[in-house]
Amino acid sequence: MLSDPELLAAASRLHEAERTRQPVRPFSLTYPGMTIDDAYAVQRTWVDLKVQEGRVVRGHKVGLTSRAMQLSSNIDEPDSGVLLDDMFFADGSDVPGERFITPRVEVELAFVLDRPLSGPNCTIFDVLDATRYVTPALEIIDARLSRIDPETGATRTVLDTISDNAANAGVVLGGRPVRPHDVDLRWVSALLYRGGVIEETGVAAGVLGHPANGVAWLANRLSGLGVTLQPGQVILAGSFTRPVDARGGDTFHADYGPLGSISCRFSS
């Protein structure tokens, strides 16, 4: 287990990396004995630093929800991170590219809660009952820890991704909100355009068979920490496309068919 001084040092390095836009060495190399529990402890310490500076928790994200991504990361369950108030951008807005290091965009569904939701025995039906509405969302992910260590060539691991707030960096909500029982959420699909070219397509069933399963997993995991998902919080259920690189000047448009569309532009 990492000591409290080590947790604070790691969180401070993440904080500085985000501020300066200079990624730091993966923690899996800096702390060879690091565990998943350590990684979540680093994440919580970093989030605490942000809250102390005035940031407000607005929700959570679920990542690594596809079987292919889990196998590539040598993990058999998703991971999660925290959404803060300064991560949200309006549909159709300019996203300041200078805020990020190597931003990428993913296609998701966001669940906005109407009632508290907690584990340890939370099911998909509990999630649907507790949800006010579901709406299309783009997640912006980033890497404050180097994806490839320049000294050793080693790639970062799931321990690094979890420490790095599950790569969370931004959210764009838009499209047409729907009540969770009004559509079969498994079959929500989307086309992701970058600069007018379709880069990715996907179907929401790619998220653990049903996107609400991602939210249920999150509620059950957080219950072990004494955390309850709160009314009004936004929960990103997991991406159903691969991430697409975002460069300065890129315009993204996600077409969700009957659920409308979302767009944003990354400023240079």
PDB file of C-alpha atoms in Angstrom:
ATOM      1  CA  MET A   1       0.000   0.000   0.000  1.00  0.00           C
ATOM      2  CA  LEU A   2       1.235   3.501  -0.808  1.00  0.00           C
ATOM      3  CA  SER A   3       1.784   5.729   2.213  1.00  0.00           C
ATOM      4  CA  ASP A   4      -0.135   8.976   2.704  1.00  0.00           C
ATOM      5  CA  PRO A   5       2.925  11.064   1.678  1.00  0.00           C
ATOM      6  CA  GLU A   6       3.298   8.949  -1.474  1.00  0.00           C
ATOM      7  CA  LEU A   7      -0.395   9.374  -2.325  1.00  0.00           C
ATOM      8  CA  LEU A   8      -0.153  13.151  -1.919  1.00  0.00           C
ATOM      9  CA  ALA A   9       3.052  13.279  -3.978  1.00  0.00           C
ATOM     10  CA  ALA A  10       1.454  11.281  -6.790  1.00  0.00           C
ATOM     11  CA  ALA A  11      -1.718  13.405  -6.768  1.00  0.00           C
ATOM     12  CA  SER A  12       0.373  16.581  -6.791  1.00  0.00           C
ATOM     13  CA  ARG A  13       2.296  15.361  -9.838  1.00  0.00           C
ATOM     14  CA  LEU A  14      -0.976  14.730 -11.659  1.00  0.00           C
ATOM     15  CA  HIS A  15      -2.193  18.193 -10.675  1.00  0.00           C
ATOM     16  CA  GLU A  16       0.973  19.823 -11.992  1.00  0.00           C
ATOM     17  CA  ALA A  17       0.939  17.743 -15.179  1.00  0.00           C
ATOM     18  CA  GLU A  18      -2.576  18.927 -15.941  1.00  0.00           C
ATOM     19  CA  ARG A  19      -1.665  22.552 -15.200  1.00  0.00           C
ATOM     20  CA  THR A  20       1.495  22.584 -17.328  1.00  0.00           C
ATOM     21  CA  ARG A  21       0.248  20.144 -19.997  1.00  0.00           C
ATOM     22  CA  GLN A  22       3.388  18.079 -19.484  1.00  0.00           C
ATOM     23  CA  PRO A  23       2.679  14.385 -18.784  1.00  0.00           C
ATOM     24  CA  VAL A  24       4.690  12.631 -16.085  1.00  0.00           C
ATOM     25  CA  ARG A  25       6.119   9.115 -15.835  1.00  0.00           C
ATOM     26  CA  PRO A  26       3.544   6.329 -15.339  1.00  0.00           C
ATOM     27  CA  PHE A  27       3.076   5.543 -11.669  1.00  0.00           C
ATOM     28  CA  SER A  28       3.194   1.818 -12.434  1.00  0.00           C
ATOM     29  CA  LEU A  29       6.922   2.361 -13.086  1.00  0.00           C
ATOM     30  CA  THR A  30       7.501   4.816 -10.236  1.00  0.00           C
ATOM     31  CA  TYR A  31       5.760   2.525  -7.716  1.00  0.00           C
ATOM     32  CA  PRO A  32       6.376  -1.069  -8.935  1.00  0.00           C
ATOM     33  CA  GLY A  33       4.317  -2.623  -6.130  1.00  0.00           C
ATOM     34  CA  MET A  34       1.276  -0.461  -6.791  1.00  0.00           C
ATOM     35  CA  THR A  35      -2.167  -2.096  -6.570  1.00  0.00           C
ATOM     36  CA  ILE A  36      -5.605  -1.178  -7.916  1.00  0.00           C
ATOM     37  CA  ASP A  37      -6.570  -0.024  -4.417  1.00  0.00           C
ATOM     38  CA  ASP A  38      -3.515   2.264  -4.453  1.00  0.00           C
ATOM     39  CA  ALA A  39      -4.553   3.633  -7.842  1.00  0.00           C
ATOM     40  CA  TYR A  40      -8.039   4.537  -6.619  1.00  0.00           C
ATOM     41  CA  ALA A  41      -6.485   6.091  -3.502  1.00  0.00           C
ATOM     42  CA  VAL A  42      -4.313   8.313  -5.723  1.00  0.00           C
ATOM     43  CA  GLN A  43      -7.415   9.271  -7.713  1.00  0.00           C
ATOM     44  CA  ARG A  44      -9.358  10.187  -4.558  1.00  0.00           C
ATOM     45  CA  THR A  45      -6.434  12.249  -3.272  1.00  0.00           C
ATOM     46  CA  TRP A  46      -6.239  14.156  -6.548  1.00  0.00           C
ATOM     47  CA  VAL A  47      -9.983  14.786  -6.592  1.00  0.00           C
ATOM     48  CA  ASP A  48      -9.743  16.014  -2.986  1.00  0.00           C
ATOM     49  CA  LEU A  49      -7.062  18.510  -4.061  1.00  0.00           C
ATOM     50  CA  LYS A  50      -9.379  19.827  -6.754  1.00  0.00           C
ATOM     51  CA  VAL A  51     -12.340  20.089  -4.379  1.00  0.00           C
ATOM     52  CA  GLN A  52     -10.169  22.015  -1.918  1.00  0.00           C
ATOM     53  CA  GLU A  53      -9.525  24.496  -4.748  1.00  0.00           C
ATOM     54  CA  GLY A  54     -13.268  24.991  -5.275  1.00  0.00           C
ATOM     55  CA  ARG A  55     -14.249  22.327  -7.758  1.00  0.00           C
ATOM     56  CA  VAL A  56     -17.611  20.564  -7.254  1.00  0.00           C
ATOM     57  CA  VAL A  57     -18.352  16.877  -7.878  1.00  0.00           C
ATOM     58  CA  ARG A  58     -21.036  16.622 -10.587  1.00  0.00           C
ATOM     59  CA  GLY A  59     -21.023  12.882 -11.182  1.00  0.00           C
ATOM     60  CA  HIS A  60     -18.941   9.890 -12.194  1.00  0.00           C
ATOM     61  CA  LYS A  61     -17.747   8.018 -15.270  1.00  0.00           C
ATOM     62  CA  VAL A  62     -17.373   4.329 -16.010  1.00  0.00           C
ATOM     63  CA  GLY A  63     -14.568   3.177 -18.299  1.00  0.00           C
ATOM     64  CA  LEU A  64     -13.141  -0.039 -19.751  1.00  0.00           C
ATOM     65  CA  THR A  65     -16.648  -1.377 -20.279  1.00  0.00           C
ATOM     66  CA  SER A  66     -15.985  -3.369 -23.450  1.00  0.00           C
ATOM     67  CA  ARG A  67     -14.572  -6.879 -23.276  1.00  0.00           C
ATOM     68  CA  ALA A  68     -11.879  -6.028 -25.811  1.00  0.00           C
ATOM     69  CA  MET A  69     -10.613  -3.088 -23.743  1.00  0.00           C
ATOM     70  CA  GLN A  70     -10.622  -5.181 -20.569  1.00  0.00           C
ATOM     71  CA  LEU A  71      -8.569  -7.906 -22.211  1.00  0.00           C
ATOM     72  CA  SER A  72      -6.088  -5.390 -23.614  1.00  0.00           C
ATOM     73  CA  SER A  73      -5.692  -3.875 -20.123  1.00  0.00           C
ATOM     74  CA  ASN A  74      -5.418  -7.267 -18.376  1.00  0.00           C
ATOM     75  CA  ILE A  75      -8.425  -6.495 -16.176  1.00  0.00           C
ATOM     76  CA  ASP A  76     -11.766  -8.250 -15.792  1.00  0.00           C
ATOM     77  CA  GLU A  77     -13.938  -5.338 -14.698  1.00  0.00           C
ATOM     78  CA  PRO A  78     -14.499  -1.666 -15.605  1.00  0.00           C
ATOM     79  CA  ASP A  79     -12.852   1.294 -13.921  1.00  0.00           C
ATOM     80  CA  SER A  80     -14.319   4.604 -12.777  1.00  0.00           C
ATOM     81  CA  GLY A  81     -13.528   8.287 -12.295  1.00  0.00           C
ATOM     82  CA  VAL A  82     -15.116  11.476 -10.978  1.00  0.00           C
ATOM     83  CA  LEU A  83     -16.774  14.273 -12.996  1.00  0.00           C
ATOM     84  CA  LEU A  84     -16.149  17.808 -11.755  1.00  0.00           C
ATOM     85  CA  ASP A  85     -18.012  20.998 -12.604  1.00  0.00           C
ATOM     86  CA  ASP A  86     -15.269  22.500 -14.785  1.00  0.00           C
ATOM     87  CA  MET A  87     -15.296  19.485 -17.110  1.00  0.00           C
ATOM     88  CA  PHE A  88     -18.693  20.241 -18.688  1.00  0.00           C
ATOM     89  CA  PHE A  89     -18.959  22.002 -22.056  1.00  0.00           C
ATOM     90  CA  ALA A  90     -22.093  23.113 -23.874  1.00  0.00           C
ATOM     91  CA  ASP A  91     -23.319  21.344 -27.001  1.00  0.00           C
ATOM     92  CA  GLY A  92     -22.034  23.202 -30.077  1.00  0.00           C
ATOM     93  CA  SER A  93     -19.380  25.090 -28.132  1.00  0.00           C
ATOM     94  CA  ASP A  94     -15.685  25.624 -28.670  1.00  0.00           C
ATOM     95  CA  VAL A  95     -13.663  23.372 -26.374  1.00  0.00           C
ATOM     96  CA  PRO A  96     -10.368  25.038 -25.390  1.00  0.00           C
ATOM     97  CA  GLY A  97      -7.697  22.752 -26.794  1.00  0.00           C
ATOM     98  CA  GLU A  98      -5.060  24.406 -24.625  1.00  0.00           C
ATOM     99  CA  ARG A  99      -6.590  22.750 -21.561  1.00  0.00           C
ATOM    100  CA  PHE A 100      -5.532  19.275 -22.665  1.00  0.00           C
ATOM    101  CA  ILE A 101      -2.392  17.280 -23.439  1.00  0.00           C
ATOM    102  CA  THR A 102      -3.490  14.593 -25.920  1.00  0.00           C
ATOM    103  CA  PRO A 103      -7.308  14.786 -25.963  1.00  0.00           C
ATOM    104  CA  ARG A 104      -9.469  12.090 -27.518  1.00  0.00           C
ATOM    105  CA  VAL A 105     -13.249  11.812 -27.917  1.00  0.00           C
ATOM    106  CA  GLU A 106     -15.567   8.911 -27.100  1.00  0.00           C
ATOM    107  CA  VAL A 107     -19.301   8.328 -27.668  1.00  0.00           C
ATOM    108  CA  GLU A 108     -21.460   7.499 -24.636  1.00  0.00           C
ATOM    109  CA  LEU A 109     -24.840   7.725 -22.926  1.00  0.00           C
ATOM    110  CA  ALA A 110     -25.210   9.783 -19.762  1.00  0.00           C
ATOM    111  CA  PHE A 111     -27.659   8.806 -17.000  1.00  0.00           C
ATOM    112  CA  VAL A 112     -28.968  11.727 -14.928  1.00  0.00           C
ATOM    113  CA  LEU A 113     -30.264  10.459 -11.604  1.00  0.00           C
ATOM    114  CA  ASP A 114     -33.590  11.343 -10.011  1.00  0.00           C
ATOM    115  CA  ARG A 115     -33.086   9.416  -6.758  1.00  0.00           C
ATOM    116  CA  PRO A 116     -30.132   8.170  -4.682  1.00  0.00           C
ATOM    117  CA  LEU A 117     -28.574   4.972  -5.973  1.00  0.00           C
ATOM    118  CA  SER A 118     -26.323   2.680  -3.972  1.00  0.00           C
ATOM    119  CA  GLY A 119     -25.079  -0.896  -3.671  1.00  0.00           C
ATOM    120  CA  PRO A 120     -24.069  -3.443  -2.746  1.00  0.00           C
ATOM    121  CA  ASN A 121     -26.843  -5.258  -4.646  1.00  0.00           C
ATOM    122  CA  CYS A 122     -27.738  -2.644  -7.246  1.00  0.00           C
ATOM    123  CA  THR A 123     -29.171  -4.073 -10.479  1.00  0.00           C
ATOM    124  CA  ILE A 124     -30.016  -2.739 -13.914  1.00  0.00           C
ATOM    125  CA  PHE A 125     -33.642  -2.398 -12.758  1.00  0.00           C
ATOM    126  CA  ASP A 126     -32.631  -0.235  -9.795  1.00  0.00           C
ATOM    127  CA  VAL A 127     -30.691   1.992 -12.190  1.00  0.00           C
ATOM    128  CA  LEU A 128     -33.629   2.413 -14.569  1.00  0.00           C
ATOM    129  CA  ASP A 129     -35.990   3.185 -11.681  1.00  0.00           C
ATOM    130  CA  ALA A 130     -33.602   5.799 -10.225  1.00  0.00           C
ATOM    131  CA  THR A 131     -32.852   7.566 -13.529  1.00  0.00           C
ATOM    132  CA  ARG A 132     -34.591  10.829 -14.460  1.00  0.00           C
ATOM    133  CA  TYR A 133     -33.427  10.731 -18.085  1.00  0.00           C
ATOM    134  CA  VAL A 134     -30.724   9.411 -20.403  1.00  0.00           C
ATOM    135  CA  THR A 135     -29.037  11.667 -22.935  1.00  0.00           C
ATOM    136  CA  PRO A 136     -26.266  11.439 -25.545  1.00  0.00           C
ATOM    137  CA  ALA A 137     -22.805  12.475 -24.377  1.00  0.00           C
ATOM    138  CA  LEU A 138     -19.300  12.925 -25.701  1.00  0.00           C
ATOM    139  CA  GLU A 139     -16.510  12.237 -23.250  1.00  0.00           C
ATOM    140  CA  ILE A 140     -13.134  13.920 -23.675  1.00  0.00           C
ATOM    141  CA  ILE A 141     -10.320  11.795 -22.292  1.00  0.00           C
ATOM    142  CA  ASP A 142      -6.717  12.850 -21.718  1.00  0.00           C
ATOM    143  CA  ALA A 143      -3.444  11.480 -20.331  1.00  0.00           C
ATOM    144  CA  ARG A 144      -1.639  13.289 -17.519  1.00  0.00           C
ATOM    145  CA  LEU A 145       0.570  10.176 -17.253  1.00  0.00           C
ATOM    146  CA  SER A 146       2.553   9.330 -20.382  1.00  0.00           C
ATOM    147  CA  ARG A 147       0.926   6.647 -22.511  1.00  0.00           C
ATOM    148  CA  ILE A 148       4.427   5.441 -23.399  1.00  0.00           C
ATOM    149  CA  ASP A 149       7.340   6.064 -21.042  1.00  0.00           C
ATOM    150  CA  PRO A 150      10.048   7.863 -23.089  1.00  0.00           C
ATOM    151  CA  GLU A 151      12.864   6.227 -21.100  1.00  0.00           C
ATOM    152  CA  THR A 152      11.814   2.571 -21.154  1.00  0.00           C
ATOM    153  CA  GLY A 153       9.204   2.393 -23.918  1.00  0.00           C
ATOM    154  CA  ALA A 154       6.825   0.765 -21.429  1.00  0.00           C
ATOM    155  CA  THR A 155       3.137   1.527 -21.955  1.00  0.00           C
ATOM    156  CA  ARG A 156       0.953   2.697 -19.123  1.00  0.00           C
ATOM    157  CA  THR A 157      -1.257   0.150 -17.369  1.00  0.00           C
ATOM    158  CA  VAL A 158      -4.755   0.207 -15.917  1.00  0.00           C
ATOM    159  CA  LEU A 159      -3.152   1.341 -12.635  1.00  0.00           C
ATOM    160  CA  ASP A 160      -2.044   4.523 -14.365  1.00  0.00           C
ATOM    161  CA  THR A 161      -5.418   5.094 -16.021  1.00  0.00           C
ATOM    162  CA  ILE A 162      -7.273   4.718 -12.711  1.00  0.00           C
ATOM    163  CA  SER A 163      -4.832   7.038 -10.907  1.00  0.00           C
ATOM    164  CA  ASP A 164      -5.357   9.571 -13.710  1.00  0.00           C
ATOM    165  CA  ASN A 165      -9.061   9.848 -12.809  1.00  0.00           C
ATOM    166  CA  ALA A 166      -9.825   7.148 -15.387  1.00  0.00           C
ATOM    167  CA  ALA A 167      -8.444   9.536 -18.063  1.00  0.00           C
ATOM    168  CA  ASN A 168     -11.425  11.819 -17.500  1.00  0.00           C
ATOM    169  CA  ALA A 169     -11.078  15.380 -18.821  1.00  0.00           C
ATOM    170  CA  GLY A 170     -14.342  16.726 -20.268  1.00  0.00           C
ATOM    171  CA  VAL A 171     -17.999  16.081 -21.106  1.00  0.00           C
ATOM    172  CA  VAL A 172     -20.394  17.462 -23.722  1.00  0.00           C
ATOM    173  CA  LEU A 173     -24.074  16.661 -23.156  1.00  0.00           C
ATOM    174  CA  GLY A 174     -26.668  17.162 -25.881  1.00  0.00           C
ATOM    175  CA  GLY A 175     -29.121  15.497 -28.206  1.00  0.00           C
ATOM    176  CA  ARG A 176     -32.613  14.482 -27.103  1.00  0.00           C
ATOM    177  CA  PRO A 177     -33.031  13.308 -23.500  1.00  0.00           C
ATOM    178  CA  VAL A 178     -35.286  10.280 -23.094  1.00  0.00           C
ATOM    179  CA  ARG A 179     -36.822   8.535 -20.132  1.00  0.00           C
ATOM    180  CA  PRO A 180     -35.057   5.219 -19.549  1.00  0.00           C
ATOM    181  CA  HIS A 181     -38.122   3.069 -20.313  1.00  0.00           C
ATOM    182  CA  ASP A 182     -39.076   4.924 -23.495  1.00  0.00           C
ATOM    183  CA  VAL A 183     -36.429   3.324 -25.712  1.00  0.00           C
ATOM    184  CA  ASP A 184     -34.457   0.091 -25.742  1.00  0.00           C
ATOM    185  CA  LEU A 185     -31.161   1.599 -24.604  1.00  0.00           C
ATOM    186  CA  ARG A 186     -29.208  -1.422 -25.831  1.00  0.00           C
ATOM    187  CA  TRP A 187     -29.937  -0.432 -29.422  1.00  0.00           C
ATOM    188  CA  VAL A 188     -29.039   3.245 -29.210  1.00  0.00           C
ATOM    189  CA  SER A 189     -26.404   3.747 -31.894  1.00  0.00           C
ATOM    190  CA  ALA A 190     -24.208   6.610 -33.011  1.00  0.00           C
ATOM    191  CA  LEU A 191     -21.994   7.789 -35.853  1.00  0.00           C
ATOM    192  CA  LEU A 192     -18.983   9.865 -34.791  1.00  0.00           C
ATOM    193  CA  TYR A 193     -17.743  12.355 -37.384  1.00  0.00           C
ATOM    194  CA  ARG A 194     -14.487  14.283 -37.251  1.00  0.00           C
ATOM    195  CA  GLY A 195     -14.305  17.023 -39.839  1.00  0.00           C
ATOM    196  CA  GLY A 196     -17.196  15.518 -41.788  1.00  0.00           C
ATOM    197  CA  VAL A 197     -15.648  12.018 -41.969  1.00  0.00           C
ATOM    198  CA  ILE A 198     -17.144   9.081 -40.061  1.00  0.00           C
ATOM    199  CA  GLU A 199     -14.354   7.882 -37.775  1.00  0.00           C
ATOM    200  CA  GLU A 200     -16.298   5.527 -35.483  1.00  0.00           C
ATOM    201  CA  THR A 201     -19.682   3.841 -35.155  1.00  0.00           C
ATOM    202  CA  GLY A 202     -21.108   1.909 -32.253  1.00  0.00           C
ATOM    203  CA  VAL A 203     -24.115   0.473 -30.412  1.00  0.00           C
ATOM    204  CA  ALA A 204     -24.744   0.994 -26.697  1.00  0.00           C
ATOM    205  CA  ALA A 205     -25.084  -2.748 -26.042  1.00  0.00           C
ATOM    206  CA  GLY A 206     -21.292  -2.794 -26.311  1.00  0.00           C
ATOM    207  CA  VAL A 207     -21.312  -1.403 -22.764  1.00  0.00           C
ATOM    208  CA  LEU A 208     -21.593  -4.591 -20.696  1.00  0.00           C
ATOM    209  CA  GLY A 209     -24.619  -5.748 -22.707  1.00  0.00           C
ATOM    210  CA  HIS A 210     -26.699  -2.755 -21.567  1.00  0.00           C
ATOM    211  CA  PRO A 211     -25.409   0.704 -20.601  1.00  0.00           C
ATOM    212  CA  ALA A 212     -27.354   0.643 -17.322  1.00  0.00           C
ATOM    213  CA  ASN A 213     -25.152  -2.284 -16.270  1.00  0.00           C
ATOM    214  CA  GLY A 214     -22.220   0.122 -16.145  1.00  0.00           C
ATOM    215  CA  VAL A 215     -24.091   2.385 -13.730  1.00  0.00           C
ATOM    216  CA  ALA A 216     -25.082  -0.594 -11.568  1.00  0.00           C
ATOM    217  CA  TRP A 217     -21.455  -1.739 -11.433  1.00  0.00           C
ATOM    218  CA  LEU A 218     -20.418   1.741 -10.324  1.00  0.00           C
ATOM    219  CA  ALA A 219     -23.033   1.924  -7.565  1.00  0.00           C
ATOM    220  CA  ASN A 220     -21.935  -1.462  -6.257  1.00  0.00           C
ATOM    221  CA  ARG A 221     -18.228  -0.577  -6.346  1.00  0.00           C
ATOM    222  CA  LEU A 222     -18.687   2.766  -4.601  1.00  0.00           C
ATOM    223  CA  SER A 223     -20.859   1.239  -1.895  1.00  0.00           C
ATOM    224  CA  GLY A 224     -17.735  -0.390  -0.489  1.00  0.00           C
ATOM    225  CA  LEU A 225     -16.368   3.120   0.053  1.00  0.00           C
ATOM    226  CA  GLY A 226     -19.572   4.369   1.654  1.00  0.00           C
ATOM    227  CA  VAL A 227     -20.433   6.480  -1.416  1.00  0.00           C
ATOM    228  CA  THR A 228     -23.991   6.835  -2.744  1.00  0.00           C
ATOM    229  CA  LEU A 229     -24.756   8.219  -6.201  1.00  0.00           C
ATOM    230  CA  GLN A 230     -26.848  11.342  -5.666  1.00  0.00           C
ATOM    231  CA  PRO A 231     -29.896  12.862  -7.404  1.00  0.00           C
ATOM    232  CA  GLY A 232     -28.892  15.209 -10.181  1.00  0.00           C
ATOM    233  CA  GLN A 233     -25.527  13.562 -10.708  1.00  0.00           C
ATOM    234  CA  VAL A 234     -24.438  12.705 -14.243  1.00  0.00           C
ATOM    235  CA  ILE A 235     -23.153   9.168 -14.750  1.00  0.00           C
ATOM    236  CA  LEU A 236     -21.311   8.369 -17.973  1.00  0.00           C
ATOM    237  CA  ALA A 237     -22.077   4.695 -18.526  1.00  0.00           C
ATOM    238  CA  GLY A 238     -19.107   3.860 -20.767  1.00  0.00           C
ATOM    239  CA  SER A 239     -17.991   4.365 -24.340  1.00  0.00           C
ATOM    240  CA  PHE A 240     -19.326   2.259 -27.196  1.00  0.00           C
ATOM    241  CA  THR A 241     -16.724   3.469 -29.707  1.00  0.00           C
ATOM    242  CA  ARG A 242     -12.958   3.570 -29.746  1.00  0.00           C
ATOM    243  CA  PRO A 243     -11.456   6.973 -28.828  1.00  0.00           C
ATOM    244  CA  VAL A 244     -10.705   9.373 -31.681  1.00  0.00           C
ATOM    245  CA  ASP A 245      -7.802  11.845 -31.464  1.00  0.00           C
ATOM    246  CA  ALA A 246      -8.813  15.508 -31.205  1.00  0.00           C
ATOM    247  CA  ARG A 247      -6.518  18.104 -32.764  1.00  0.00           C
ATOM    248  CA  GLY A 248      -6.735  21.877 -32.721  1.00  0.00           C
ATOM    249  CA  GLY A 249      -9.378  22.973 -35.212  1.00  0.00           C
ATOM    250  CA  ASP A 250     -11.147  19.595 -35.298  1.00  0.00           C
ATOM    251  CA  THR A 251     -14.944  19.621 -35.320  1.00  0.00           C
ATOM    252  CA  PHE A 252     -16.764  16.595 -33.903  1.00  0.00           C
ATOM    253  CA  HIS A 253     -20.364  15.646 -34.612  1.00  0.00           C
ATOM    254  CA  ALA A 254     -22.067  12.604 -33.097  1.00  0.00           C
ATOM    255  CA  ASP A 255     -25.323  11.541 -34.757  1.00  0.00           C
ATOM    256  CA  TYR A 256     -27.514   9.396 -32.467  1.00  0.00           C
ATOM    257  CA  GLY A 257     -30.398   9.099 -34.934  1.00  0.00           C
ATOM    258  CA  PRO A 258     -33.721   9.422 -33.045  1.00  0.00           C
ATOM    259  CA  LEU A 259     -31.841  10.747 -29.984  1.00  0.00           C
ATOM    260  CA  GLY A 260     -30.479  13.738 -31.911  1.00  0.00           C
ATOM    261  CA  SER A 261     -26.872  14.850 -32.177  1.00  0.00           C
ATOM    262  CA  ILE A 262     -24.012  16.579 -30.353  1.00  0.00           C
ATOM    263  CA  SER A 263     -21.202  18.695 -31.717  1.00  0.00           C
ATOM    264  CA  CYS A 264     -18.145  20.555 -30.495  1.00  0.00           C
ATOM    265  CA  ARG A 265     -15.024  22.147 -31.932  1.00  0.00           C
ATOM    266  CA  PHE A 266     -11.543  22.041 -30.446  1.00  0.00           C
ATOM    267  CA  SER A 267      -9.899  25.459 -30.594  1.00  0.00           C
ATOM    268  CA  SER A 268      -6.285  25.684 -31.733  1.00  0.00           C
TER     269      SER A 268
END
